[in-house]
Each structure stands twice: as C-alpha cells, then as structure tokens.
Coordinates of C-alpha atoms in Angstrom, one line a residue:
X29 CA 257.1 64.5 85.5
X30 CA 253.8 63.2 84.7
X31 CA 252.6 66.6 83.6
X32 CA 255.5 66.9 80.9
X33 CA 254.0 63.5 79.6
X34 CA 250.5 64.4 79.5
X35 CA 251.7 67.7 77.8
X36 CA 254.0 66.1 75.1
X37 CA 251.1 63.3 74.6
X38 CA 248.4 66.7 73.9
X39 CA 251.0 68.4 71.5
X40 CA 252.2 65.1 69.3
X41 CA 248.5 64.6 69.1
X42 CA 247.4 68.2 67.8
X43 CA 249.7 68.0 65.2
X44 CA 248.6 64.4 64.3
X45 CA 246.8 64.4 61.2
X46 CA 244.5 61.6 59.0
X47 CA 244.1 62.4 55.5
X48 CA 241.6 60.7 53.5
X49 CA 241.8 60.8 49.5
X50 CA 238.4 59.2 47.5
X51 CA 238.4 57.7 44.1
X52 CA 235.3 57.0 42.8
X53 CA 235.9 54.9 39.4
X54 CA 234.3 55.9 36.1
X55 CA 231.7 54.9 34.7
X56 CA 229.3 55.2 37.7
X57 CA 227.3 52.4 38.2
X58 CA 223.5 53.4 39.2
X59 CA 223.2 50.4 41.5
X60 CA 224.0 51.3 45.5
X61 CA 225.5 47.7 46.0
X62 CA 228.5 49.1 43.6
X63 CA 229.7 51.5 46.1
X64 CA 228.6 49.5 49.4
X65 CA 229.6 45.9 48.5
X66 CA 232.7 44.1 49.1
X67 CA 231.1 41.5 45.7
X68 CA 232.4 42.0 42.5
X69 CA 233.8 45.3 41.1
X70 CA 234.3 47.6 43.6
X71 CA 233.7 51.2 42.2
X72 CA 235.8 52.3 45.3
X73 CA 239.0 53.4 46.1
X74 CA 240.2 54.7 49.2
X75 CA 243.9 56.2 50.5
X76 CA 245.0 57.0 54.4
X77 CA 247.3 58.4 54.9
X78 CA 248.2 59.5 58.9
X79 CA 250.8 62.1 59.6
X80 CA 252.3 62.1 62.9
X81 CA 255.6 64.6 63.0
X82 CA 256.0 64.1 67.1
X83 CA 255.6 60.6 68.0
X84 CA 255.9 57.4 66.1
X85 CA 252.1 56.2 67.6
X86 CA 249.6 54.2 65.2
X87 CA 246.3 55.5 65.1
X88 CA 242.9 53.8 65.2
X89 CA 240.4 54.6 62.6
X90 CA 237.1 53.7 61.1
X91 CA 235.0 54.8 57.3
X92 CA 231.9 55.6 57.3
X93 CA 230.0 56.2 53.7
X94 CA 227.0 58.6 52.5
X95 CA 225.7 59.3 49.1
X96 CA 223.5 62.3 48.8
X97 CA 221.5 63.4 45.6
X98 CA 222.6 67.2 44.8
X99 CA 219.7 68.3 45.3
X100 CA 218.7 66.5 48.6
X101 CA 215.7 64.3 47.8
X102 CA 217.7 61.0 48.3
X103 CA 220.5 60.2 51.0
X104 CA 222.0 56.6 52.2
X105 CA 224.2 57.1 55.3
X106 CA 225.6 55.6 57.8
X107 CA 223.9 55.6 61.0
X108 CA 225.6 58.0 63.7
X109 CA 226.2 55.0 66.2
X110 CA 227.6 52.4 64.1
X111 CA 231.2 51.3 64.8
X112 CA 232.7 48.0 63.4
X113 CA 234.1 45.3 65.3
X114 CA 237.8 46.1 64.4
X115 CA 239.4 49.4 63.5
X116 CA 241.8 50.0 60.6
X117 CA 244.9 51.2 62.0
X118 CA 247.5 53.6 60.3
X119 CA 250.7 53.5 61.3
X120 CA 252.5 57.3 60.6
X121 CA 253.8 58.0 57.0
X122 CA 252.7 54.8 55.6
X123 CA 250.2 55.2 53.5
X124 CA 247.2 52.3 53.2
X125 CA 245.0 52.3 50.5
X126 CA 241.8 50.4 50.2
X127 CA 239.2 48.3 48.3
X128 CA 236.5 45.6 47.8
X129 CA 236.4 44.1 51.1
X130 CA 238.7 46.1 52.5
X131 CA 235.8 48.9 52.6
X132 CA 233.0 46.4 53.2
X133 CA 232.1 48.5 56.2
X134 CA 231.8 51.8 55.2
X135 CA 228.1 51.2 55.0
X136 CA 227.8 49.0 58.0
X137 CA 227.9 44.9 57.9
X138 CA 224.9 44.7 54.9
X139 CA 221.8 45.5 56.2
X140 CA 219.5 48.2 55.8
X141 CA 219.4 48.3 60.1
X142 CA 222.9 50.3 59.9
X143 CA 221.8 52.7 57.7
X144 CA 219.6 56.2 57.1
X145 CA 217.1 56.2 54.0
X146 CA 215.7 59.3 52.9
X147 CA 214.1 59.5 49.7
X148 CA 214.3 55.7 49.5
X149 CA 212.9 52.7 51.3
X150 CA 214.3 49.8 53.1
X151 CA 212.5 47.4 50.1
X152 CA 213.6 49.6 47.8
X153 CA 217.8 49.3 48.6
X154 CA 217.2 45.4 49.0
X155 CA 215.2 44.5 45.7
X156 CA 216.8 46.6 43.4
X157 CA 219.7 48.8 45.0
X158 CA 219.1 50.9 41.7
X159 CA 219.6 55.0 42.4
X160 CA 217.8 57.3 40.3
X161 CA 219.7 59.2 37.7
X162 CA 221.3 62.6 39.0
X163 CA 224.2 63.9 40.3
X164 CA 225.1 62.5 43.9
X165 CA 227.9 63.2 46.2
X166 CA 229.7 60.3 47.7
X167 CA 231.8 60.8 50.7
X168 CA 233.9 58.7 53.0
X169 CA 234.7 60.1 56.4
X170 CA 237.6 58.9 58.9
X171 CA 236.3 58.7 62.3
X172 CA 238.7 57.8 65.1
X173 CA 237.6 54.7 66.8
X174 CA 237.8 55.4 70.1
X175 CA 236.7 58.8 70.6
X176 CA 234.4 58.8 67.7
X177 CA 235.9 62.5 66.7
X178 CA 235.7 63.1 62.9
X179 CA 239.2 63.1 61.6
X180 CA 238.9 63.8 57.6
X181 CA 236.4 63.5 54.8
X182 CA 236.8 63.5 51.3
X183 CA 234.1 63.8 48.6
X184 CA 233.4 63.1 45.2
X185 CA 230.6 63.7 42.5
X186 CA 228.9 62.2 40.2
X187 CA 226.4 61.9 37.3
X188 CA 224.2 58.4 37.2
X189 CA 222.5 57.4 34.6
X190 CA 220.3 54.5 33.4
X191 CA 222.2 53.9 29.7
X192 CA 219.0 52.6 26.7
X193 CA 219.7 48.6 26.6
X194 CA 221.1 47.7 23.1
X195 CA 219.1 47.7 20.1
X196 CA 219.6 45.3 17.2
X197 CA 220.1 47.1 13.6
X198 CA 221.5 44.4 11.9
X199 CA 220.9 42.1 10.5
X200 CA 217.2 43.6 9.7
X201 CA 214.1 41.8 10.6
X202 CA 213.6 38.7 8.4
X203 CA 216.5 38.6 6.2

C-alpha cells in the first residue's frame, strides 16, 4: 500500500509544473535599485503560475534575479546559497502575480553580501546603483524551496541608456 503512495506522489509530481512569465516595464531605468528594490516604482512584474493535473498540493517556491550585460563584462546575481526566510507558495491553477515588495527578494534582503558582482564593485552598487549603458538580460528564476531544484526561468532584454539632461532653448539668454 505504501508503495502505490509513494508511486502516485512521484507521478502527480512529474507532471507538476511552475511557469514563470517576466515583465520588465519600459522605459528601462539604468539604476539597479529599479529592478531590485521594493521603494518606489517597481520596474518589475512577475506571474506564477503552478500546474498540477494529479493532485490538488500547493507548491513552495522562491525568485532569485540576475542581470547580465550581453556581452558579459557586467553580472549582478544572486548568490547560489541564498534562500529567504518564507517561501511564496502557489496553490495549482491559481495564478499569482507579483510586484514592489512582493519581489523584494529576488536579489536577497539589500545588501551587497547576498549578491555576485562582476564587472562592478560592492561601492559601486551602493553609491550610485547606476548600470552602464548596453543591452542586459534580466532573468527571474523559480527555485523550489525545499529541494533548491530549479523549476522555471524566464528572461527579458534590454537596452539602457543614460538620456542628455534637458537643455534650456527658450527663453534665450538675457532676454
């Protein structure tokens, strides 16, 4: 009897299945605390959605975040051993879609500690956050919480740039 369990668990949980859907809103903001802050506009938008056709079972997830210039000379990632204190869990078919401090996370509880720097250095991401221009990928992965077994990831790109401040052309000088 206990074998038919432990086989019916192994089967509803192969055909289990975490999708994760990544909006990253126009226009992109050059400064890293954009997509790794729960403060202010959130640039961020993140859907879950768990499929589970066997068994009606909630699954426990967590986000993790990376950007990565195209072509490779700047990355901020999570670090591989990071795990927040509370999971997000999906319930099947429901979908669950988050922002602002809802993803607050996804690049660790705000300090540099949690994260990877290439290209970049811990003063750097904590005087000025700003990235230089280029195209970068951003990704959000689903990691399940207990296992730490990659679930889904979704990525987007995108161009940053620095825009010229405003310039005065009238009235002229003088007048």
């Amino acid at each position: 009897w206990l074998t038919i369990v432990i086989v019916t668990f192994g089967v509803s949980m192969s055909f289990a299945q975490v999708n994760v859907s990544l909006n990253v809103i126009p226009p992109y903001s050059p400064y890293f605390r954009d997509y790794s802050s729960s403060v202010g506009n959130s640039k961020i938008l993140v859907t879950l959605f768990y499929t589970n056709p066997t068994a009606n079972v909630p699954v426990q997830v967590f986000l993790t975040g990376s950007i990565r210039k195209d072509d490779n000379s700047i990355s901020i990632q999570l670090k591989d051993n990071y795990r927040p204190g509370i999971p997000i869990v999906l319930m099947p078919n429901i979908p669950k879609t988050l922002t602002g401090p809802q993803l607050q996370n996804i690049f660790g509880n705000g300090s540099t500690n949690d994260l990877v720097l290439n290209g970049m250095t811990t003063n750097e991401i904590i005087t000025n956050q700003t990235l230089p221009e280029g195209n970068y990928n951003i990704c959000i992965k689903a990691i399940e919480y207990n296992s730490g077994r990659l679930l889904s990831e979704d990525c987007r790109t995108m161009y940053i740039t620095h825009g010229e401040p405003p310039q005065i052309t009238f009235p002229f000088n003088n007048s």
